[in-house]
XYZ file of C-alpha atoms in Angstrom:
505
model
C 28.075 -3.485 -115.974
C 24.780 -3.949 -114.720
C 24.970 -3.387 -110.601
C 23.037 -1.352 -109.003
C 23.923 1.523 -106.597
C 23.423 0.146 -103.320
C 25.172 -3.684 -104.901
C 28.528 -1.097 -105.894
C 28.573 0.602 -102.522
C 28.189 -2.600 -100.620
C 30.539 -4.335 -102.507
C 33.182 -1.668 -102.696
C 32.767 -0.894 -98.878
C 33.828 -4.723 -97.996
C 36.106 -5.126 -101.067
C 39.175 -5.428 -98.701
C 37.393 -7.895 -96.804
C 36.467 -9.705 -99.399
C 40.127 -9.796 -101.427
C 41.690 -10.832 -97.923
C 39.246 -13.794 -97.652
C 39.030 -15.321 -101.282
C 41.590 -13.936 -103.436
C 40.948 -11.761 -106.616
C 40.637 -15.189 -108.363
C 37.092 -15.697 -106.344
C 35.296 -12.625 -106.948
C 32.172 -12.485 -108.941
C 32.773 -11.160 -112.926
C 31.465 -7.946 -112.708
C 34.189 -7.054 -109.679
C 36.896 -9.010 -111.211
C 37.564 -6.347 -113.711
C 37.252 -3.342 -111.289
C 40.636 -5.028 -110.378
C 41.792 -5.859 -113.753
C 41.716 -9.362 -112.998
C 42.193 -12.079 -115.613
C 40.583 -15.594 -115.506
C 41.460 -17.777 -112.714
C 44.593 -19.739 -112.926
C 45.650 -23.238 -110.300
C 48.474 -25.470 -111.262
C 49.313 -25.921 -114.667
C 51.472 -28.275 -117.360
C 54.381 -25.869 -119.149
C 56.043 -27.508 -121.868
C 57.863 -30.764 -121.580
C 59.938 -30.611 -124.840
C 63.496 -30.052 -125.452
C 62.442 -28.117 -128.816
C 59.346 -25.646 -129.274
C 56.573 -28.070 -129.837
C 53.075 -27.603 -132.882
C 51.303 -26.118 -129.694
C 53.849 -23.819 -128.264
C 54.398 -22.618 -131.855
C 50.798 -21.304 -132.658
C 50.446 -20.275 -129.479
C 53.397 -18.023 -129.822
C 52.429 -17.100 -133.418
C 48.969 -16.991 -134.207
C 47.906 -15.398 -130.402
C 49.973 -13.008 -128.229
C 51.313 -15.702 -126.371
C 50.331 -18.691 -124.131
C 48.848 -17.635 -120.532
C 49.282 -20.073 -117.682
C 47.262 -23.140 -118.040
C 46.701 -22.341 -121.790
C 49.393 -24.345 -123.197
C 47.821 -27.228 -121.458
C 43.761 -26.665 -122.946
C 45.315 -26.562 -126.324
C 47.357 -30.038 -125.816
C 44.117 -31.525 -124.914
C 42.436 -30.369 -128.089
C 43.920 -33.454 -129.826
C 45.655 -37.185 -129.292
C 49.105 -35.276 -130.725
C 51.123 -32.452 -130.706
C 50.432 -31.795 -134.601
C 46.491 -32.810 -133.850
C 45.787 -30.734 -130.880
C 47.763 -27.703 -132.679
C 45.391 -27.956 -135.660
C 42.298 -27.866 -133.585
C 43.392 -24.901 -132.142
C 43.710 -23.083 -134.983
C 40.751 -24.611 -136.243
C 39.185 -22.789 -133.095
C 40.554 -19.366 -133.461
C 39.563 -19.494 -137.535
C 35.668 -19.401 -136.083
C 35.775 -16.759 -133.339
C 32.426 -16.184 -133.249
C 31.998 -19.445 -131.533
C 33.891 -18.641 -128.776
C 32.964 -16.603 -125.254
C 35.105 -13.471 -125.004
C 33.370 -12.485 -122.186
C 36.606 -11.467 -120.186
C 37.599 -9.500 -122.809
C 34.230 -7.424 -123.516
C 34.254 -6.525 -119.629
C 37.807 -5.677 -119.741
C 37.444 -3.178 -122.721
C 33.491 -2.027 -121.580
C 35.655 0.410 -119.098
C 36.846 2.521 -122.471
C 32.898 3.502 -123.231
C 34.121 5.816 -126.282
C 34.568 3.072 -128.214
C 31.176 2.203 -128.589
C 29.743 5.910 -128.913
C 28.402 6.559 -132.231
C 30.111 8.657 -135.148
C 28.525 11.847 -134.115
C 29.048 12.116 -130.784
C 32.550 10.892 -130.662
C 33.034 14.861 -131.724
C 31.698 15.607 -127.811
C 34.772 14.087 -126.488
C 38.670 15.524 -125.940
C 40.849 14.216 -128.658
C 43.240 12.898 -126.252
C 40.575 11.065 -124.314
C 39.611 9.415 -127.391
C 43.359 8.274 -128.280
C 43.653 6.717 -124.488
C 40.832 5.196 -124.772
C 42.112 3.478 -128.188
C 45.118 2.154 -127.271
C 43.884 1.224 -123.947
C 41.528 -0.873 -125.226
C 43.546 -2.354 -127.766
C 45.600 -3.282 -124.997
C 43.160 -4.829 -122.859
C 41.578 -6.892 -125.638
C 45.077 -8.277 -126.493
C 45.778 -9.219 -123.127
C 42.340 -10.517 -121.979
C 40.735 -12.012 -125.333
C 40.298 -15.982 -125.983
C 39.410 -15.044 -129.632
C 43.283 -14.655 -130.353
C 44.225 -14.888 -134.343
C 41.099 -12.506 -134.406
C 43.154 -9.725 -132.286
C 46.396 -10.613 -133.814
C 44.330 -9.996 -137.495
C 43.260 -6.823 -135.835
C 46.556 -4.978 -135.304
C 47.696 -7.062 -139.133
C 44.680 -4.488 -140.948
C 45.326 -1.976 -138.366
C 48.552 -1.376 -139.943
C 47.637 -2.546 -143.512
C 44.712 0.303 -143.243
C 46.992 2.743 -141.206
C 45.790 5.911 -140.142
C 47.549 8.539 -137.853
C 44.641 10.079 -135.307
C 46.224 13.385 -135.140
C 45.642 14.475 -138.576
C 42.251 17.006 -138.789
C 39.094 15.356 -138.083
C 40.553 11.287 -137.944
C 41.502 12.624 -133.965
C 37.812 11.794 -133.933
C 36.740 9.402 -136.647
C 39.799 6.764 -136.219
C 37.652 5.240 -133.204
C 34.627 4.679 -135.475
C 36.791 3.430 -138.654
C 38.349 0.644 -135.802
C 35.259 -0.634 -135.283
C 32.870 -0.325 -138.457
C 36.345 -1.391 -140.872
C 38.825 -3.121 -139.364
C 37.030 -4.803 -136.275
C 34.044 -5.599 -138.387
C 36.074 -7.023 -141.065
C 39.091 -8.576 -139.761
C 38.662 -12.464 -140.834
C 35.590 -11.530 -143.335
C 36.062 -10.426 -147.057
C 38.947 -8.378 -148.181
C 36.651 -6.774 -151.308
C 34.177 -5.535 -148.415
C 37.052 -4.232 -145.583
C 38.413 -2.503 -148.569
C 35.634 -1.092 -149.488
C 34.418 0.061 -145.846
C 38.293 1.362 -145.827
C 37.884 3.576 -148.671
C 34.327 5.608 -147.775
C 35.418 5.483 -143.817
C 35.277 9.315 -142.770
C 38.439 8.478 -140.918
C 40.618 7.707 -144.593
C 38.618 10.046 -146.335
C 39.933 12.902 -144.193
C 43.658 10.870 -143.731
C 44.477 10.610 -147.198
C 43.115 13.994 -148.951
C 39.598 11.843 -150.085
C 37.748 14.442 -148.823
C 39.242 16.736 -151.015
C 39.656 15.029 -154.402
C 37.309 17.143 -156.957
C 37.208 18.334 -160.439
C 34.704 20.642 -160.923
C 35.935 21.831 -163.953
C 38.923 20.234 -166.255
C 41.217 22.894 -165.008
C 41.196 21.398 -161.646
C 43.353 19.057 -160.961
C 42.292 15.283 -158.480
C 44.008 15.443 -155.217
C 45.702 11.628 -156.220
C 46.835 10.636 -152.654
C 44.206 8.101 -151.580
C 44.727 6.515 -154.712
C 48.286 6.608 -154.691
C 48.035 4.279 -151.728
C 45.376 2.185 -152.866
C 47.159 1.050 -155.486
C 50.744 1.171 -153.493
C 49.420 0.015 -149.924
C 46.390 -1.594 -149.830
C 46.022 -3.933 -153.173
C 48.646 -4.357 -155.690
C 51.740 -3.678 -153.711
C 54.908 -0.787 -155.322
C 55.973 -3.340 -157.567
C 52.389 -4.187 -158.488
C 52.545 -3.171 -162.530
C 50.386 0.154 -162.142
C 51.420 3.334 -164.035
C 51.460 6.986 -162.666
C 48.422 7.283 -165.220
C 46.920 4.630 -163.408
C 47.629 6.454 -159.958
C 45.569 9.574 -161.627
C 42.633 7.610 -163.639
C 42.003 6.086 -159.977
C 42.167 9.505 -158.527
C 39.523 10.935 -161.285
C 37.239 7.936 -160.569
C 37.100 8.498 -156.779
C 36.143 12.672 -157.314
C 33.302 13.929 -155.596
C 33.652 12.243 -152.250
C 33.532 14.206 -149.024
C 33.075 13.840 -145.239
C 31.450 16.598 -143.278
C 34.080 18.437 -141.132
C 33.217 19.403 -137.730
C 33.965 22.961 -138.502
C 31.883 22.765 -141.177
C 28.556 25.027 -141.617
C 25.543 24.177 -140.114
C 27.223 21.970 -138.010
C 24.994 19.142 -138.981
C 25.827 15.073 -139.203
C 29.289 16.099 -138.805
C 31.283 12.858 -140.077
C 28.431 11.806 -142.654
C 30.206 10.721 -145.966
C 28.600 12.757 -148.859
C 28.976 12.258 -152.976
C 28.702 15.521 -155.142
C 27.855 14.716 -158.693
C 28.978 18.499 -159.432
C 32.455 17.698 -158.083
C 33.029 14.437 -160.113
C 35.333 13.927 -163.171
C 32.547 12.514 -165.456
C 34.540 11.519 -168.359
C 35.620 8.215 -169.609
C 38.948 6.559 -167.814
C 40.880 3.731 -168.383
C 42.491 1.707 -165.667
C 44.835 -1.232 -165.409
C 43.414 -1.530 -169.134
C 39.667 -1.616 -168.156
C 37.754 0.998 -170.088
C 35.177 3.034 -167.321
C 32.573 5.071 -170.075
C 32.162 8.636 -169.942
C 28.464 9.428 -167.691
C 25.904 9.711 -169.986
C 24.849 13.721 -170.934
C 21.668 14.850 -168.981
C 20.873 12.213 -166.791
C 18.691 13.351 -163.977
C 20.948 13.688 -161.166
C 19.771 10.533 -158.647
C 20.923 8.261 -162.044
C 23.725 10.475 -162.429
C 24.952 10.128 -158.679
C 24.579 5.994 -158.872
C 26.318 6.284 -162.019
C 29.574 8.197 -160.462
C 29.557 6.349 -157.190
C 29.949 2.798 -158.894
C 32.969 4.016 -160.410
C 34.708 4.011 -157.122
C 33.078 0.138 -156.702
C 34.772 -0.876 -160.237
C 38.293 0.256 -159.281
C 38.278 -1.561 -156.093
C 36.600 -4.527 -158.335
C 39.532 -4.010 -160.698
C 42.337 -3.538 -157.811
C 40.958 -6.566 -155.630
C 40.831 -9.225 -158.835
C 44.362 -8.062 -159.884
C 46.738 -10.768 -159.452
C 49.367 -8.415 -157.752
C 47.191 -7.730 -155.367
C 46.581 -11.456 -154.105
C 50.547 -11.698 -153.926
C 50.866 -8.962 -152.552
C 48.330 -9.408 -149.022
C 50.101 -12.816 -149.695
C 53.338 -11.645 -148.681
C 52.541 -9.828 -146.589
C 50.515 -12.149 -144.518
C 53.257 -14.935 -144.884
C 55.603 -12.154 -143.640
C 53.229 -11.625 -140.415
C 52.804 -15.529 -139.722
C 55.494 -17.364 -141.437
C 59.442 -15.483 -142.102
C 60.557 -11.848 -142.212
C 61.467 -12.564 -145.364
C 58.425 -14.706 -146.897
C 58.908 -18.118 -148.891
C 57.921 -17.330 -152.292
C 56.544 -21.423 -152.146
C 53.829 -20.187 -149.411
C 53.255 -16.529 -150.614
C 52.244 -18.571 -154.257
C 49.639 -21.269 -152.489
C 48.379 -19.029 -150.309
C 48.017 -16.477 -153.109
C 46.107 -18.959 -154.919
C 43.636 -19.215 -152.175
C 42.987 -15.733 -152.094
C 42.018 -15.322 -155.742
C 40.531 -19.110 -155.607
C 38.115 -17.734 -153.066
C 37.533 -14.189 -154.127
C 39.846 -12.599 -150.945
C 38.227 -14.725 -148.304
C 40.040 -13.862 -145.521
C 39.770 -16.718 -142.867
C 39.867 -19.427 -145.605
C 43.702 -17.581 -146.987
C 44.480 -17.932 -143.285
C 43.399 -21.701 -143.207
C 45.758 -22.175 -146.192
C 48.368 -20.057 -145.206
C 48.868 -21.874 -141.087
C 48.407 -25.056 -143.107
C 51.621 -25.163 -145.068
C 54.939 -26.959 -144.476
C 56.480 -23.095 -143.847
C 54.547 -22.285 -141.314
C 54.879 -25.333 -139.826
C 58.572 -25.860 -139.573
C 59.488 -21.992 -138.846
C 59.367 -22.191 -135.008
C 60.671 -19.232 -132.711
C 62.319 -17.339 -135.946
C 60.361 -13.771 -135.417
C 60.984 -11.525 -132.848
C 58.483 -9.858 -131.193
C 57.706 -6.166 -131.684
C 57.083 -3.997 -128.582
C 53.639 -4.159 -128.794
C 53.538 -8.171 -128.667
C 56.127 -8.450 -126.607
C 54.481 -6.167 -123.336
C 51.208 -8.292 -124.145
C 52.793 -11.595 -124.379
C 54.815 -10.569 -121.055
C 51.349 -9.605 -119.428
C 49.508 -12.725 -120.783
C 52.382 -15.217 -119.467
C 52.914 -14.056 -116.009
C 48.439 -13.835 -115.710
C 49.398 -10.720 -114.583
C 46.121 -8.136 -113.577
C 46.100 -4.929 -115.172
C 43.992 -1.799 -116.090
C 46.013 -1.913 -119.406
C 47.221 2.140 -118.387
C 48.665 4.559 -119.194
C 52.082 3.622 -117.933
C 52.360 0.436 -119.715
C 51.268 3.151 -122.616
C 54.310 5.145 -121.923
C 56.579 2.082 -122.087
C 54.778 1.046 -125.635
C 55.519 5.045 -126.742
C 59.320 4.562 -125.601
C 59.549 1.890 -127.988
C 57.805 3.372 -130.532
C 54.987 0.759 -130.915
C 52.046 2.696 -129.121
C 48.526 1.659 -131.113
C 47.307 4.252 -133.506
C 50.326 6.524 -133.335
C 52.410 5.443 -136.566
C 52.319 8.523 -138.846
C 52.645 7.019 -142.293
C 49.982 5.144 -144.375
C 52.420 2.162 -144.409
C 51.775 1.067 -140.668
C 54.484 0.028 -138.249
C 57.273 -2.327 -139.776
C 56.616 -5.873 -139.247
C 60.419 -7.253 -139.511
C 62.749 -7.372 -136.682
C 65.512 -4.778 -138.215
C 63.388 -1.470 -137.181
C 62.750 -2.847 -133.589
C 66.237 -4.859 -132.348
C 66.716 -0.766 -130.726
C 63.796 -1.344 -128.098
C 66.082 -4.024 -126.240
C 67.119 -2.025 -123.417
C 63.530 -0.458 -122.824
C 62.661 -4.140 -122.649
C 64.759 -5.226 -120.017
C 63.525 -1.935 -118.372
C 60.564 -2.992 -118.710
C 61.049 -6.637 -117.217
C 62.407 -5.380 -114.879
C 59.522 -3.204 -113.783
C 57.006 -5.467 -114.418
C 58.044 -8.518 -112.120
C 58.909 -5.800 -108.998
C 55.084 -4.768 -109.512
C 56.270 -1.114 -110.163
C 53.919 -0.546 -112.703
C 50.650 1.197 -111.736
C 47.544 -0.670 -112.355
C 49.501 -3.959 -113.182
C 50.252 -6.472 -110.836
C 51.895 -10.275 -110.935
C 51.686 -13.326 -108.263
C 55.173 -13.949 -108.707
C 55.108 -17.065 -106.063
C 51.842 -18.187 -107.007
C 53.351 -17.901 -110.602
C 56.368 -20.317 -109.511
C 54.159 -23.012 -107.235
C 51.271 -23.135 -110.207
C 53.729 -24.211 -113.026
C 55.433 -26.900 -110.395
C 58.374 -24.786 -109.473
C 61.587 -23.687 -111.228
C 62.220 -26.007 -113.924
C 58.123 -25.484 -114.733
C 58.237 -21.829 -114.304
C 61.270 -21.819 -117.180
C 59.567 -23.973 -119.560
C 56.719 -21.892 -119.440
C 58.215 -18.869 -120.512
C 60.743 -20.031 -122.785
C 58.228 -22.790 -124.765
C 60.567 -25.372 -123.994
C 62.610 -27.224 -121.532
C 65.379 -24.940 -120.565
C 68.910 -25.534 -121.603
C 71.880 -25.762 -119.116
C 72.859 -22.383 -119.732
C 69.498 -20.845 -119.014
C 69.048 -22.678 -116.028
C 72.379 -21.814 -114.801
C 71.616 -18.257 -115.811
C 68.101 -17.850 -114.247
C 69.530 -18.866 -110.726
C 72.570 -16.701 -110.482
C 70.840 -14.279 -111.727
C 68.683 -13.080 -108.511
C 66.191 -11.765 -110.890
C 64.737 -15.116 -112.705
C 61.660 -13.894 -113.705
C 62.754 -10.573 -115.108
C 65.600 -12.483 -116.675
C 63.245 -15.066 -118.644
C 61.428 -11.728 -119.489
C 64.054 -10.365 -121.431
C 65.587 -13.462 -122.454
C 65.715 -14.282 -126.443
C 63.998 -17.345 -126.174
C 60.912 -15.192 -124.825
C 61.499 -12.139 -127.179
C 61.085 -14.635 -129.947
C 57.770 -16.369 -131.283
């Protein structure tokens, strides 16, 4: 935030002034977000359809949820429903073309996240994991470039890593940005690749550790357990527990520099030891890897055992499990809790037709029938369901540490899974979160939540009243029931908080 000394102190001194006289909606960027203060919203068009509509769906399942006046940009995007839903998507599959602004300020406040590898180790662990979820938060909320942060948590858990294991309480924050931020709608071959040599992964899953110095030794075969298991060709992907341990004998020799490690120097630099490499021949998935040549000067010799570890992701990536695997997965994410095997095989397609391009799988995959026709069948997990509640009501926030605490309650707090499998994506593990939900509707239209605060009443005149304010949270023209409901009630907005319709997407 570029302002000067004297502009902050003149500017904070009248801030009260100023937010009496013009309204957080008026105040210049930079200030905006010293209030947590989203984008401006007047009077906007909810939905006008008795069923969820092609905009209200992607909205709801491709972003976090619509914000007020965003259902009504995206219906503008094209003649029709069907039209203006396509260009949308069509929008949020090239993010680099749209201003995030909002966003960047919102998350510039967490300045960890941009510190470099080795001087992440200056900070307290615990400021570090704040500062990670918070920001996750605050992106979710605040960012325009949508499918991009909804890919973002998708690799977050694909890739998971639990912070409070060794050194990752320091390296997670670089291994968000340099794999999973960096890579999120690029090539899977290359986010894989970053994956496996991030210091972060190398300490989570025993990498680190995974020598043979002499054939009595024995590879530490964890990482590639869950290469093979997690990451590419899926449990029921065709691999062998010889294939788990040729993987692990290819990938020897790897290490990260701990930060209790003698001299203390480029603590977090990823190293390759020749001496500490298994340099006979393997054999995986039925590819033949030669035995290193016999006194090769040791720069050849190092190339030579590092591009092992670049032939078994080669191997792993082209195998056709893998493609159906990410396949399901993804169709799981965007489509069905339990995937239709028509759209996990053309997406699948895509994927190997394209080498594991990422965005154009994701063009494929929102453009079948499946996707099309499965409207308001997922339920939300905690996560999405506090950010779509935050994004619907335009509420401002800080993204703290309370709404933290009600994320931790349901067991959905960013980075804190413990397992390399990731948080669950299917409603089953999260239909116990239901009364922490209501709790939390409840909270968060009384403005009891520090650091967050709604307009309720400038909520219900923007959308055009009761009837609006309904169909905006619920996607839809309410039913009779609903409406009934929301009146008696004496809580609406809390009530279309916690309602199915809105706990759905």
């Amino acid at each position: 935030m570029n302002l000067s000394r004297r502009t902050f102190l003149k500017a904070s001194g009248s801030s009260a002034a100023l937010l009496a006289t013009v309204g957080c909606d008026h105040l210049p960027r930079e200030l905006r977000f010293l209030y947590g203060q989203a984008k401006a919203n007047g009077p906007f068009q909810p939905p006008a359809t008795a069923e969820i509509d092609p905009v209200t769906h992607v909205l709801n399942r491709v972003a976090f949820g619509p914000r007020p006046g965003d259902y009504e940009r995206a219906r503008k995007l094209g003649p029709t429903p069907e039209q203006a839903a396509a260009a949308y998507l069509e929008q949020q599959l090239n993010p680099e073309r749209i201003d995030d602004e909002e966003a960047e300020y919102a998350a510039r406040r967490f300045e960890t996240l941009n510190e470099p590898l080795g001087e992440l180790f200056e900070y307290q662990e615990d400021l570090l994991q704040n500062e990670l979820m918070r920001g996750a938060l605050a992106r979710a909320v605040f960012s325009e470039r949508q499918l991009y942060e909804v890919m973002v948590q998708f690799w977050s858990d694909h890739f998971n890593i639990d912070p409070s294991k060794g050194d990752c309480k320091w390296l997670k924050v670089a291994d968000d940005r340099e794999v999973i931020r960096k890579h999120a709608l690029g090539r899977f071959s290359e986010m894989l690749r970053a994956s496996a040599l991030s210091p972060a992964m190398l300490w989570y899953l025993d990498g680190r550790v995974n020598r043979r110095e002499n054939m009595a030794q024995k590879p530490n075969e964890n990482y590639a357990r869950e290469l093979l298991e997690l990451h590419t060709l899926g449990v029921h992907g065709g691999y062998t527990q010889k294939d788990v341990m040729e993987v692990a004998r290819c990938l020897t020799g790897w290490t990260v520099r701990a930060k209790n490690q003698k001299l203390y120097l480029e603590i977090g630099k990823v190293e390759f030891k020749l001496q500490q490499h298994d340099c006979a021949e393997k054999e995986f998935l039925g590819h033949k890897i030669p035995a290193l040549p016999a006194r090769l000067k040791p720069e050849e010799g190092e190339r030579l055992g590092q591009r092992e570890l670049d032939r078994v992701l080669e191997i792993a990536t082209a195998h056709p499990a893998t493609a159906r695997h990410l396949s399901a997965k993804l169709c799981q994410r965007f489509i069905a809790d339990e995937p239709p095997a028509s759209a996990v095989a053309a997406v699948a397609a895509v994927f190997t037709q394209t080498g594991g391009d990422i965005r154009a799988t994701l063009r494929a995959l929102l453009a079948t029938d499946e996707f099309r026709q499965q409207r308001g069948n997922k339920f939300k997990r905690p996560f999405n369901y506090i950010v779509s509640a935050l994004r619907a009501t335009g509420a401002r926030t800080d993204s703290g540490l309370e709404l933290i605490d009600y994320l931790q309650r349901m067991g959905h707090a960013p980075f804190n899974y413990p397992t390399p499998d990731g948080y669950p994506e299917p409603a089953a593990p999260w239909l116990g979160t239901l009364l922490w939900r209501w709790n939390f509707a409840l909270a968060v239209s009384e403005n009891k939540i520090k650091g967050t605060r709604i307009d309720s009443e400038a909520l219900l005149k923007n959308s055009g009243g009761d009837a609006g304010l309904m169909a905006h949270f619920l996607g839809r023209k309410p039913t009779a029931e609903e409406t009934q409901a929301y009146h008696e009630s004496g809580a609406g907005l809390a009530l279309l908080l916690a309602s199915p319709a809105f706990q759905r997407c």
